[in-house]
XYZ file of C-alpha atoms in Angstrom:
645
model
C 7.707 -25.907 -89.130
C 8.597 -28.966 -87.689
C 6.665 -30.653 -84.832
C 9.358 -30.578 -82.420
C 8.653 -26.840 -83.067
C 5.104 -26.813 -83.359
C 4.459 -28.406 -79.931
C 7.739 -26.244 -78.330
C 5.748 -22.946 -79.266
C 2.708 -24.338 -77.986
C 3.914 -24.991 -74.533
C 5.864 -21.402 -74.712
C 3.496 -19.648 -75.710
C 1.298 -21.431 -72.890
C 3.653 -20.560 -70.502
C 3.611 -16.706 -71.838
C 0.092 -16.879 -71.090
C -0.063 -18.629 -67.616
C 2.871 -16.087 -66.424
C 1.238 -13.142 -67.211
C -2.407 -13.918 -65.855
C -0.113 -14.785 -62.847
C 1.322 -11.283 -62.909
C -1.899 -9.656 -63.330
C -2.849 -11.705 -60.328
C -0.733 -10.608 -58.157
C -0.705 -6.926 -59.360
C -4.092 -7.434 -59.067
C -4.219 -8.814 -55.091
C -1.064 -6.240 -54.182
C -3.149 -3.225 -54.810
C -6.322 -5.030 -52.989
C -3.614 -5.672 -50.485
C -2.380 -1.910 -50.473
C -6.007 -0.667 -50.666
C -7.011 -2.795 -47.038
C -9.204 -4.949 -49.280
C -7.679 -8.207 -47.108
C -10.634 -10.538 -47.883
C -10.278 -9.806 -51.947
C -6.594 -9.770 -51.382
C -6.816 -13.374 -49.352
C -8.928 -14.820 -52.452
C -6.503 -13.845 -55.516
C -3.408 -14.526 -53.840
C -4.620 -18.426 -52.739
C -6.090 -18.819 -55.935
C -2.017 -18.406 -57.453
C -0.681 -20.449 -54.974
C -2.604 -23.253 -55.259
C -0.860 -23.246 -58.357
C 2.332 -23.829 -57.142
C 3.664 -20.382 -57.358
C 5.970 -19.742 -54.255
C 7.048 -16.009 -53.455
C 8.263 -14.467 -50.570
C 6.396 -11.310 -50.631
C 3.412 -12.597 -51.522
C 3.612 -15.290 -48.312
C 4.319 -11.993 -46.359
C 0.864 -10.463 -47.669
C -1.533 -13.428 -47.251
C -0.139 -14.217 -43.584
C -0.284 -10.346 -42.676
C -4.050 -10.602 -44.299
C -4.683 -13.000 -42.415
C -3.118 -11.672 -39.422
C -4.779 -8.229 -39.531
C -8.187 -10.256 -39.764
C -7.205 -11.714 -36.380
C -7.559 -15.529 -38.208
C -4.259 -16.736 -36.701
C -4.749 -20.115 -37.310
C -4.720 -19.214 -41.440
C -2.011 -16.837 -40.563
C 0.670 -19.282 -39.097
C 0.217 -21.374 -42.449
C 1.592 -19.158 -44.939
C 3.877 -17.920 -42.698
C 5.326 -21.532 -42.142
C 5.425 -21.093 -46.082
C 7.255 -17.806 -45.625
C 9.960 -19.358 -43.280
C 10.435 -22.513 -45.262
C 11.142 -20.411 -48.142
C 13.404 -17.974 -46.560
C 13.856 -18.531 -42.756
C 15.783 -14.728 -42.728
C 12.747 -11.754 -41.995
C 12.377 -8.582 -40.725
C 11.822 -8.954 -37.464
C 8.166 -8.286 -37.158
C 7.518 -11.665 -38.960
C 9.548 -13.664 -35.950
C 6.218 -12.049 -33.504
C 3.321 -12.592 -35.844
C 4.750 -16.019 -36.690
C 4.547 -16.499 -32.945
C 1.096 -15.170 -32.242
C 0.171 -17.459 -34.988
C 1.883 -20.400 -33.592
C -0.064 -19.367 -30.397
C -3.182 -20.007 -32.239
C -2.012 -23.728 -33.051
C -1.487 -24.372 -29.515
C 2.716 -24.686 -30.621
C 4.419 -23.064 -27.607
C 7.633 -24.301 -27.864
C 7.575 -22.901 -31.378
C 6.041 -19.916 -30.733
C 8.960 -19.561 -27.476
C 11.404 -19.922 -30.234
C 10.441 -17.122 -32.581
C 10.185 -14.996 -29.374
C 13.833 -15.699 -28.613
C 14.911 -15.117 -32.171
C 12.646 -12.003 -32.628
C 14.615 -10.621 -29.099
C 17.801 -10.852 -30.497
C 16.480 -9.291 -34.209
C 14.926 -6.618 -32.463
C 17.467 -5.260 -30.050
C 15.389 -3.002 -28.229
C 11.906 -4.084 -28.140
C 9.990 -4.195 -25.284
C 7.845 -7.406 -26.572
C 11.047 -8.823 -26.698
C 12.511 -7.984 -23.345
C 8.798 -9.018 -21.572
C 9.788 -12.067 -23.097
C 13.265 -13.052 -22.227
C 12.049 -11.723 -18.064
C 9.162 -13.582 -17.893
C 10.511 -17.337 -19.633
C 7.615 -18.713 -17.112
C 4.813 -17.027 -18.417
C 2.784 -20.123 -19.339
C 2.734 -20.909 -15.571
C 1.941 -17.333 -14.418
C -1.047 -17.690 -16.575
C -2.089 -21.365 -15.364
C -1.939 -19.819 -11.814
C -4.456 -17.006 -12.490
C -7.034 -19.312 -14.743
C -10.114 -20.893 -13.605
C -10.863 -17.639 -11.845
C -13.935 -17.330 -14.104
C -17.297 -19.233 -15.531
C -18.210 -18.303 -18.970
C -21.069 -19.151 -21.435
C -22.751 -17.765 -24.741
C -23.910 -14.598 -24.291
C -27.219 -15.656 -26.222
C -26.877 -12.562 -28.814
C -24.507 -13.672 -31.151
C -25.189 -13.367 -34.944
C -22.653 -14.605 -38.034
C -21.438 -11.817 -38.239
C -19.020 -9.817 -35.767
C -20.588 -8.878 -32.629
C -18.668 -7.250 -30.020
C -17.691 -4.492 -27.028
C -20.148 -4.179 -24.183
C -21.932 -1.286 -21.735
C -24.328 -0.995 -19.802
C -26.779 1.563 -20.037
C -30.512 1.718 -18.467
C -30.708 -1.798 -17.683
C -29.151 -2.778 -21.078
C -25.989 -4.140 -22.986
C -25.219 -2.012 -25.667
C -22.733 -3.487 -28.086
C -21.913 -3.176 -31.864
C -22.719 -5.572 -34.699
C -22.368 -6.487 -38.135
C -25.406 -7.803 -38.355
C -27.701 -6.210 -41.289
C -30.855 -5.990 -40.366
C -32.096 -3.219 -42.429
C -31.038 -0.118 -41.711
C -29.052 2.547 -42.262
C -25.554 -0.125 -42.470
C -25.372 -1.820 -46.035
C -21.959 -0.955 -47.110
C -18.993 -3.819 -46.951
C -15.809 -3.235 -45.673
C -13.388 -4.965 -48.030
C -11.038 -5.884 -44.810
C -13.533 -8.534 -43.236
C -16.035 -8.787 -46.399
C -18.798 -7.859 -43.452
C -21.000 -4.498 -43.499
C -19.713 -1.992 -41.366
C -20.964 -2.337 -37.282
C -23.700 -0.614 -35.806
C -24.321 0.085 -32.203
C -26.966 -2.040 -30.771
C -29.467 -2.447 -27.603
C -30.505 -5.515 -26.178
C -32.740 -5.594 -22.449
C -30.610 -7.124 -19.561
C -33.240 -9.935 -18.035
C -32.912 -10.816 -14.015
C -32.105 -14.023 -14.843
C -29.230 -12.829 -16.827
C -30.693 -13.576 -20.157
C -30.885 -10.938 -22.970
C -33.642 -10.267 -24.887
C -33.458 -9.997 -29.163
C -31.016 -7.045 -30.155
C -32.314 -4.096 -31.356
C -30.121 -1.360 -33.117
C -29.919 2.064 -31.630
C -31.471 5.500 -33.460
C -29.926 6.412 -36.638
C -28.841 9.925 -34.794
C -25.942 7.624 -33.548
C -25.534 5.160 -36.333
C -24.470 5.757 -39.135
C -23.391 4.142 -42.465
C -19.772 3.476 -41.420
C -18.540 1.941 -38.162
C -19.975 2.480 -34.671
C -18.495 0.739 -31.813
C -17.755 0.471 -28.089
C -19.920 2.887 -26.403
C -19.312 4.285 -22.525
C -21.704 6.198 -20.898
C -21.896 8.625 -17.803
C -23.657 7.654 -14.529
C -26.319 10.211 -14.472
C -27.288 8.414 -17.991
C -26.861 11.610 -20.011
C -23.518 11.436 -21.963
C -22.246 8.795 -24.331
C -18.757 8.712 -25.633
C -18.692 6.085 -28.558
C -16.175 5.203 -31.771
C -17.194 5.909 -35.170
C -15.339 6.429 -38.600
C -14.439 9.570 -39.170
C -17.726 10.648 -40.106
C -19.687 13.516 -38.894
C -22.806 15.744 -40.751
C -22.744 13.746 -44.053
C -19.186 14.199 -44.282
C -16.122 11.700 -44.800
C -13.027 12.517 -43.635
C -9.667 10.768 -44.584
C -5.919 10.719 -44.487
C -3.057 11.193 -46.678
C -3.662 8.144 -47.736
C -7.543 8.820 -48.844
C -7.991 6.077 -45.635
C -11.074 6.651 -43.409
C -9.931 6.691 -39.271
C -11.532 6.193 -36.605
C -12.456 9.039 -33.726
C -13.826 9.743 -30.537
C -17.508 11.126 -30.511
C -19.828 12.560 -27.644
C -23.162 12.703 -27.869
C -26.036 14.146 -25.068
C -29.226 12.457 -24.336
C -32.095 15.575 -25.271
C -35.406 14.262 -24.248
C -34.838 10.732 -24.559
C -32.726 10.820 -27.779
C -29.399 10.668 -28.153
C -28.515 14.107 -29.908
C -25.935 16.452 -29.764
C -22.832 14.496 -31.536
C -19.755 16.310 -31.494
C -16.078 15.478 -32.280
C -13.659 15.536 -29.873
C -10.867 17.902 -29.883
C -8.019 15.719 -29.869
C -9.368 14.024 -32.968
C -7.255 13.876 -35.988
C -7.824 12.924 -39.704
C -4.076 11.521 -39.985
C -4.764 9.155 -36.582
C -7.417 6.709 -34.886
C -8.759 7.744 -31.700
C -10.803 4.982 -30.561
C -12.268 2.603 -27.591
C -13.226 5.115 -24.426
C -13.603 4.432 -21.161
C -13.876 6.621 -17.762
C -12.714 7.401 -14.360
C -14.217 6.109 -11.506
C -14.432 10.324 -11.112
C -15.675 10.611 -14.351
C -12.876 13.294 -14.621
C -10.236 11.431 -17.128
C -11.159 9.794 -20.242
C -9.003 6.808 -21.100
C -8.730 5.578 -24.901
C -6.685 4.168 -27.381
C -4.878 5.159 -30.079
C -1.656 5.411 -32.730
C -1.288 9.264 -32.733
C 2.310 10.801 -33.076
C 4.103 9.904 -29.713
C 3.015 5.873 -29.656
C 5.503 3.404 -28.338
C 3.625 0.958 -31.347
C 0.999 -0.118 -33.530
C -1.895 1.504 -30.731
C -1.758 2.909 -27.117
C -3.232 3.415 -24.373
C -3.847 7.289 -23.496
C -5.385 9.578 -20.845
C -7.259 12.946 -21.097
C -8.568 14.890 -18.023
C -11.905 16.365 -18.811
C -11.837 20.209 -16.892
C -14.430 21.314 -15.059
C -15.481 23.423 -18.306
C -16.195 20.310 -20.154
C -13.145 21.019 -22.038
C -10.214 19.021 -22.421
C -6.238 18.914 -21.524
C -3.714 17.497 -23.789
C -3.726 13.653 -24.040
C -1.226 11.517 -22.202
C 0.410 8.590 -23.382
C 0.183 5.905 -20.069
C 3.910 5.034 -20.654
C 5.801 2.015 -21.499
C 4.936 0.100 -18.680
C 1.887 -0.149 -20.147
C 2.527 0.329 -23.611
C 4.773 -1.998 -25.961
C 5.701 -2.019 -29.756
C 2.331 -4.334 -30.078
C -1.353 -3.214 -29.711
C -2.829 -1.742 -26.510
C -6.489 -1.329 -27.215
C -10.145 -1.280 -25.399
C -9.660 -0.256 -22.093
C -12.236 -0.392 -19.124
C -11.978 1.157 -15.782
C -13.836 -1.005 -13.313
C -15.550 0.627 -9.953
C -12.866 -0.538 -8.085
C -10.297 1.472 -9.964
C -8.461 -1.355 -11.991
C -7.514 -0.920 -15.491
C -8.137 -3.794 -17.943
C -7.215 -3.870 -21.142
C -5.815 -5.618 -24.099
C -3.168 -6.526 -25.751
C -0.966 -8.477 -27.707
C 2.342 -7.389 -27.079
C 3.019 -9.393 -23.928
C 3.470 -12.955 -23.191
C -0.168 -14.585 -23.519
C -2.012 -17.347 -24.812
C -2.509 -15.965 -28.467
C -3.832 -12.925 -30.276
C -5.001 -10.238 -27.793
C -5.319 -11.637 -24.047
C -6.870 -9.326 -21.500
C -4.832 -7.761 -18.782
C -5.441 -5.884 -15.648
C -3.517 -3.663 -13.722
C -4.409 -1.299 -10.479
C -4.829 2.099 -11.295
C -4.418 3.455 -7.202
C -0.845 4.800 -7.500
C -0.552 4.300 -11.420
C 3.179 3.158 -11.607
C 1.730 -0.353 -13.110
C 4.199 -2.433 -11.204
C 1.591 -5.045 -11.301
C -0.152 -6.079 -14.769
C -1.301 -9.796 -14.768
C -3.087 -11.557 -17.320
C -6.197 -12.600 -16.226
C -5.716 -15.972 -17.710
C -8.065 -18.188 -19.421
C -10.781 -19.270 -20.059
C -11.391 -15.213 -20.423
C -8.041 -15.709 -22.526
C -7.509 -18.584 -25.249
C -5.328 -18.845 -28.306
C -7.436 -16.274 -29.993
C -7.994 -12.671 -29.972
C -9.838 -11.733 -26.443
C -11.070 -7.932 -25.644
C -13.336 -5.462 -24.715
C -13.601 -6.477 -21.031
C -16.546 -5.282 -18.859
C -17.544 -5.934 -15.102
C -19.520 -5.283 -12.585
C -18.035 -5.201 -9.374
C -20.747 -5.391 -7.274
C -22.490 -8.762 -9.176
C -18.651 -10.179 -10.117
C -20.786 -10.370 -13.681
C -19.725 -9.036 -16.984
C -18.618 -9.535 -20.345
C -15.885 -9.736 -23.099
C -15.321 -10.570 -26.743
C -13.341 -13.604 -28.262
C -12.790 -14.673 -32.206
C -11.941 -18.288 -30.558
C -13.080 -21.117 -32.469
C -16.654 -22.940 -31.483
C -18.475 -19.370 -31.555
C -21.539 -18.416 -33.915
C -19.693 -15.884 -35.875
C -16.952 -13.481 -36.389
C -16.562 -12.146 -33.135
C -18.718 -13.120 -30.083
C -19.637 -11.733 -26.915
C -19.686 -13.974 -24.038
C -21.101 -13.283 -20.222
C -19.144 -14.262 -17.165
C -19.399 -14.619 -13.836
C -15.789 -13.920 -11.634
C -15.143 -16.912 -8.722
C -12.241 -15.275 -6.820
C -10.139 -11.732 -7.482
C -7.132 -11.681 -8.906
C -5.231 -8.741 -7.876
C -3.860 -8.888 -4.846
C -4.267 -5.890 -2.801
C -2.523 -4.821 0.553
C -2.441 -1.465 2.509
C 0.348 -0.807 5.088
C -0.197 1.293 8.455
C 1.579 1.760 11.760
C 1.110 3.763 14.954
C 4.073 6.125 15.691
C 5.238 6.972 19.486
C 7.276 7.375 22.150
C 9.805 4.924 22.582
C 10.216 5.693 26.548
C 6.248 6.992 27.383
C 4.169 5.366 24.673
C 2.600 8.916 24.200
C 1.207 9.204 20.187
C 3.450 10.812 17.859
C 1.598 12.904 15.316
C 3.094 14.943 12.254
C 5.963 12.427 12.134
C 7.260 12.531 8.823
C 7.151 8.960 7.396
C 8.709 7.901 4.182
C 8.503 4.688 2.230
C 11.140 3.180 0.514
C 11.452 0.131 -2.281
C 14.261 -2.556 -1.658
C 16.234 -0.776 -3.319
C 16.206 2.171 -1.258
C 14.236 3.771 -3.980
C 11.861 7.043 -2.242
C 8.335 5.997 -3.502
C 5.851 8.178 -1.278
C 6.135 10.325 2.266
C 3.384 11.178 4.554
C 2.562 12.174 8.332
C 1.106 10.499 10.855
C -2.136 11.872 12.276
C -3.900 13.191 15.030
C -4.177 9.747 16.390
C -0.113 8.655 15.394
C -1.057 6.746 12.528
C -0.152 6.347 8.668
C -0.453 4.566 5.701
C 0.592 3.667 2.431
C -1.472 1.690 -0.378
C 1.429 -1.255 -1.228
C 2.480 -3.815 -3.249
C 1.878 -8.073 -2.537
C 5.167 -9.836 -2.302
C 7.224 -6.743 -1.926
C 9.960 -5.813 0.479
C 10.114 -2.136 2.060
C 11.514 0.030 4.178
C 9.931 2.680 6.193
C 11.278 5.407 7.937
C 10.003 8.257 10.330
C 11.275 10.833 11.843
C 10.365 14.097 13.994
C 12.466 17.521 15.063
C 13.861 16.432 18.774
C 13.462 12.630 17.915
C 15.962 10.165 16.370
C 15.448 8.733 13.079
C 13.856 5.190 13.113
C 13.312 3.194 10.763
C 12.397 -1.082 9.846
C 11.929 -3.395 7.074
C 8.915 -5.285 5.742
C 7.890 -7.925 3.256
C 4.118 -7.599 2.343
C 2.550 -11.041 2.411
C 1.534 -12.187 -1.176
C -2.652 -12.158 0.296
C -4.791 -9.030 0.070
C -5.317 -7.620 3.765
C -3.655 -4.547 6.246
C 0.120 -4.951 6.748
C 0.834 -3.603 10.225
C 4.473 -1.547 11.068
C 4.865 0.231 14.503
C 7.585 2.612 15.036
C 8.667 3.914 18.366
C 10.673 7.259 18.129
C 13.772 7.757 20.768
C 14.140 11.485 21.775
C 17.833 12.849 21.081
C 19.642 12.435 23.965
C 23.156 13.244 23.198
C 23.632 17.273 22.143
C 25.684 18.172 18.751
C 28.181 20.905 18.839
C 31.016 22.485 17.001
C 33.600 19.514 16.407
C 31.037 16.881 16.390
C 30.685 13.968 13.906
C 27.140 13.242 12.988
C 27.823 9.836 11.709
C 28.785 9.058 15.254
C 26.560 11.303 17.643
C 23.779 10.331 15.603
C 24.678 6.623 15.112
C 24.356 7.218 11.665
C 25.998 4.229 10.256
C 29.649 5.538 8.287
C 28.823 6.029 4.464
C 30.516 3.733 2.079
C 31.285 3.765 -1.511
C 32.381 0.791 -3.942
C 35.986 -0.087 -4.811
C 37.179 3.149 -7.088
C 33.674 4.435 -7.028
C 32.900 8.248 -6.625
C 28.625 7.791 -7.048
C 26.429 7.539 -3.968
C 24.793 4.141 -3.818
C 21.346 3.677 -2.996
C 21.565 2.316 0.333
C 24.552 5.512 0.593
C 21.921 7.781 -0.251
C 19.344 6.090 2.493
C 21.813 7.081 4.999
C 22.809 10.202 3.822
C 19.050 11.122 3.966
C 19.555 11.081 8.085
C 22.193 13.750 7.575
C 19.678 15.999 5.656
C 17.219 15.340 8.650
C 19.174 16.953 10.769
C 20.102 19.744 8.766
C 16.863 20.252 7.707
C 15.857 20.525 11.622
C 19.148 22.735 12.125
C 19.093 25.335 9.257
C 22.221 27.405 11.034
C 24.294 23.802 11.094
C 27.272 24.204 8.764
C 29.119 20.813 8.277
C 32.502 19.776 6.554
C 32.570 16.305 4.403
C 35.369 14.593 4.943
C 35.982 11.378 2.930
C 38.122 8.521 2.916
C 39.736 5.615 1.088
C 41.195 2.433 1.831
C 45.014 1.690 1.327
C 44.746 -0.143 -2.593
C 45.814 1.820 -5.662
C 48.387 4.836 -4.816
C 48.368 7.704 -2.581
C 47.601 10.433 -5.242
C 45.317 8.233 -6.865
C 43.380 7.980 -3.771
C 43.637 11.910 -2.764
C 41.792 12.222 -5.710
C 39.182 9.562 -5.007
C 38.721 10.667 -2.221
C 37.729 14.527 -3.064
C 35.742 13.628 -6.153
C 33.487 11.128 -3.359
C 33.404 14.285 -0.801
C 32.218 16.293 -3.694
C 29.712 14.099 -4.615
C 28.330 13.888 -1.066
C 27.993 17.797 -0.757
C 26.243 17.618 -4.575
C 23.665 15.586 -3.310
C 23.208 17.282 -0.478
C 22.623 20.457 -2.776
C 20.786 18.986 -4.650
C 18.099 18.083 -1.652
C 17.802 21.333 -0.532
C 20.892 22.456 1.539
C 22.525 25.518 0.727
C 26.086 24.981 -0.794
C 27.281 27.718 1.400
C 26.486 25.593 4.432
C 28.844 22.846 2.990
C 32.443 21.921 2.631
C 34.165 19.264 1.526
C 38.013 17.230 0.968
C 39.365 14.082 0.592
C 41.705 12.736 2.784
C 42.993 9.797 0.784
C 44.114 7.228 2.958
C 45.955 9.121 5.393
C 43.207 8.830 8.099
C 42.704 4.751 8.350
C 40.655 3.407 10.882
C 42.494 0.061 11.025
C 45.678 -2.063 10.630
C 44.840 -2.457 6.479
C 47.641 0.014 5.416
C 50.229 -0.557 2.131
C 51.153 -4.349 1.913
C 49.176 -5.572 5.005
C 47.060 -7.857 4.245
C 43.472 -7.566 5.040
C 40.209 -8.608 4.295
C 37.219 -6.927 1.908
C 35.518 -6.027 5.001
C 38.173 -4.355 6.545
C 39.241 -2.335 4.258
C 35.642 -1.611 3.306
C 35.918 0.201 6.841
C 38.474 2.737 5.502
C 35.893 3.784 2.281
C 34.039 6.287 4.493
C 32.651 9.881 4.872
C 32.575 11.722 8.113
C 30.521 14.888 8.854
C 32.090 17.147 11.312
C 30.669 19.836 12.563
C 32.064 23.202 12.009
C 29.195 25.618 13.203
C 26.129 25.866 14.616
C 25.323 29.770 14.473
């Protein structure tokens, strides 16, 4: 053999051997990978790449490693490696790339995988919070410096996080090991699994040396963010799906997590049961409660999640038993995580996520809870939110005082709890009330039926005034309403106003006229009644809102005269032909009686035609030409009546 040959089989056979310790490498990481072994998985996969070897599905692994570990920072370097290899992904990569970005302080980057990852993703609601709310850096600059924060003074290396109070102390969970019952690792941090621990709440805020609770609640796999009852004597908690020496998995042989409630028995926590909603194929996880103590809110990826976790709600019956959870809904809820909720004493939801525009990672959010339509969720800004992950948010409302967790960089370990102390409120809140009376003798009107309404003429809540004329409604900052009232013998009435963006009392009067003029056989509501003429849009049969706003005046009066039997009558302008408006015309009468029906009145009290444009109320006929307005005239309805008996 020649040594041309002699050194070419060398380096070959080199080669051969360099390949396949590669392979077994990465066979190797992929089923550490596979198996949630992230910090093993982290380790094999670098140690190839420092090599030089480049491979899109391995990049995918190590940043999702990292990712999933909530290092960000680590994450948005091998996915930078991932793009520069192949800048085409799956969707899902454009978001984590931009969380990770986040996490590098690179917002214009991170704003540019967001508007790539919208138009990947079609539908997703990350995606649309995005492209509505371009402006969210300076949303979040407005609500910061609301908040003074420092070292809680209990951090370990190790991941320390979640807070309660309890007796005078923060309970919290750790992965400290400091002896006890928790010496296992979990392969996805490389830490031993979290225990729940106690530590004595000092007047001067201070907290004295953690101590971990009885081994009746810990166990040897994961314990975690604890909420108890105010009479002290129930504990809901998190733990592994582990109950009575016994491990319970998925499909997948992987161990959840689930709910747990345990009762104190003279002075030890005892009692631990499962609850019912539980389920070996999902986690269950992070509890808080009502004000009411009568819901239990919590998070979790069962069947029926919008994404990765969500936010649910249970009502606990009076039996101690419970309803069927309730997912919160997707104004809440996104495609990302919604996790470790907290209901504060003055009945505001905070919680946190990382599928809306934030700073990085998980930011904490806070919405009111009073009406639950969560029109209004606001970040709470920084520095409770940073470029890192930020959860498990607890206050006190009566000290402003409390507590949350952050992975941001400059802490002791892992995770780290941090104390705060609140400045000035965020949520702006407003209530609107009015007196209703007389228009003529000022006397009090009470049982007036008063109805609020959105901008758009959207019905959002009715009540009645009292015994002393008044009502009220619990209302939006900022927002624009309408209010009407109305009371048998009286005319409608009804006004507009916009809610000043400062919490206080919004104040709305309303002065009722009594019905003068008498309706009788012939009569046209929309004229007795000064019920303004109902229009529809160019070759449009619907009702429009503000239609239907009006139309609601007609139902008043039916409603108040249950022998009135009417006859819809509806009209178009002169544009398009004669057939083609009879026929407009009747489908638009139709539709009026429909929605009529549909509130209530009995069909047989109804008729209805279309006219066309035989009946126009001005000049605007064939070839005359007229303005929008004018022949916006024509497009009406009229309500005649044809009996009153």
């Amino acid at each position: 053999m020649t040594l041309k040959n002699i050194i070419y089989s060398s380096v070959f056979s080199l080669l051969a051997s360099v390949t396949y310790a590669q392979n077994a490498g990465i066979t190797r990481a992929d089923k550490q990978y596979e198996s949630y072994a992230y910090y093993d998985a982290i380790a094999t996969y670098e140690k190839i790449a420092e090599r030089g070897y480049k491979d899109e599905k391995m990049f995918q692994k190590l940043g999702n490693a990292y990712y999933f570990n909530a290092q960000l920072e680590k994450a948005a370097k091998w996915y930078e490696a991932l793009f520069d290899l192949n800048n085409e992904q799956e969707a899902e990569y454009y978001y984590r790339y931009s969380q990770s970005l986040k996490s590098i302080e690179d917002y214009k980057k991170a704003d540019k995988m967001l508007e790539l990852f919208n138009k990947k993703s079609g539908n997703d609601q990350r995606g649309k919070l995005f492209n509505n709310n371009r402006d969210y850096l300076a949303v979040i600059k407005a609500n910061s410096g609301r908040f003074t924060i420092e070292d809680a003074g209990i951090n370990s290396n190790y991941s320390d996080y979640g807070a309660a109070i309890y007796d005078g102390k923060l309970i919290f969970a750790s992965a400290r090991d400091t002896g006890g019952v928790s010496k296992k690792i979990f392969r996805w941090t490389n830490q031993t699994f979290t225990n729940l621990y106690s530590s004595d709440l000092n007047d001067d805020g201070t907290l004295s040396s953690p101590e971990r609770l009885a081994n009746t609640v810990n166990s040897k796999f994961h314990e975690s963010t604890p909420i108890f009852t105010k009479d002290g004597k129930t504990m809901y908690f998190t733990r592994n799906n582990y109950l009575d020496g016994k491990l319970g998995k998925d499909e997948q042989r992987v161990v959840l997590l689930k709910l747990y409630k345990s009762t104190l028995i003279d002075g030890k926590w005892s009692n631990i049961v499962a609850l019912p909603f539980n389920s070996d194929n999902y986690s269950v996880a992070h509890p808080t409660l009502s004000i009411d103590e009568k819901t239990l809110y919590f998070a979790s990826d069962m069947p029926g999640t919008f994404g990765q976790s969500d936010l649910y709600k249970v009502a606990i019956n009076a039996d101690g038993s419970y309803a069927t959870p309730e997912n919160l809904g997707g104004k809440i809820n996104t495609e990302g995580r919604e996790t470790f909720p907290f209901v504060s004493s003055d009945n505001q939801l905070y919680f946190a996520t990382d599928g809306r525009p934030g700073l990085g990672g998980l930011d904490v959010y806070v919405t009111s809870l009073k009406n639950q339509n969560f029109d209004d969720i606001q970040n709470v800004g920084s520095p409770i939110n940073s470029e890192s992950d930020d959860f498990s948010f607890f206050i006190n409302n009566e000290t402003r005082k409390g507590f949350f967790t952050s992975n941001r960089s400059g802490g002791v370990g892992y995770d780290d709890i941090y104390k705060f102390i609140e400045d000035r409120p965020l949520l702006c809140e407003q209530s609107l009330k009015g007196l209703i009376t007389d228009v003529e003798t000022n006397e009090i009107l009470d049982q007036a039926k008063v109805t609020l309404f959105d901008e758009k003429f959207g019905l959002i809540e009715e009540t009645f005034s009292n015994i002393d004329g008044m009502y009220s409604f619990n209302v939006l900052c900022n927002k624009k309403y309408y209010v009407r009232a109305d009371k048998k013998e009286y005319q409608v009435a009804e006004s507009t106003i916009m809610i000043p963006n400062e919490s206080g009392a919004s104040n709305l009067p309303l002065a009722l006229s009594k019905r003068v003029k008498q309706v009788g056989v012939g009569s046209d509501l929309a004229k007795t009644l000064e019920i303004p003429i109902i229009y529809f849009d160019l070759d449009k049969s619907f009702i429009r809102k503000d239609a239907a706003f009006e139309l609601e005046k007609v139902l008043i009066v039916m409603q108040e005269n249950p022998t009135m039997k009417i006859d819809i009558r509806s009209h178009t302008d002169s544009r398009q032909t004669v057939s083609y408006n009879e026929a407009l015309s009747d489908r638009r009468a139709k539709a009026t009686k429909a929605w009529l029906i549909k509130k209530g009145i009995s069909s047989n009290r109804l008729t209805a035609k279309g006219y066309g444009e035989s009946q126009l109320v001005n000049k605007c006929a064939d070839g005359v030409q007229c303005s929008e307005v004018e022949h916006q005239a024509n497009r009406r309805s009229e309500f005649i009546i044809v009996s009153m008996e």
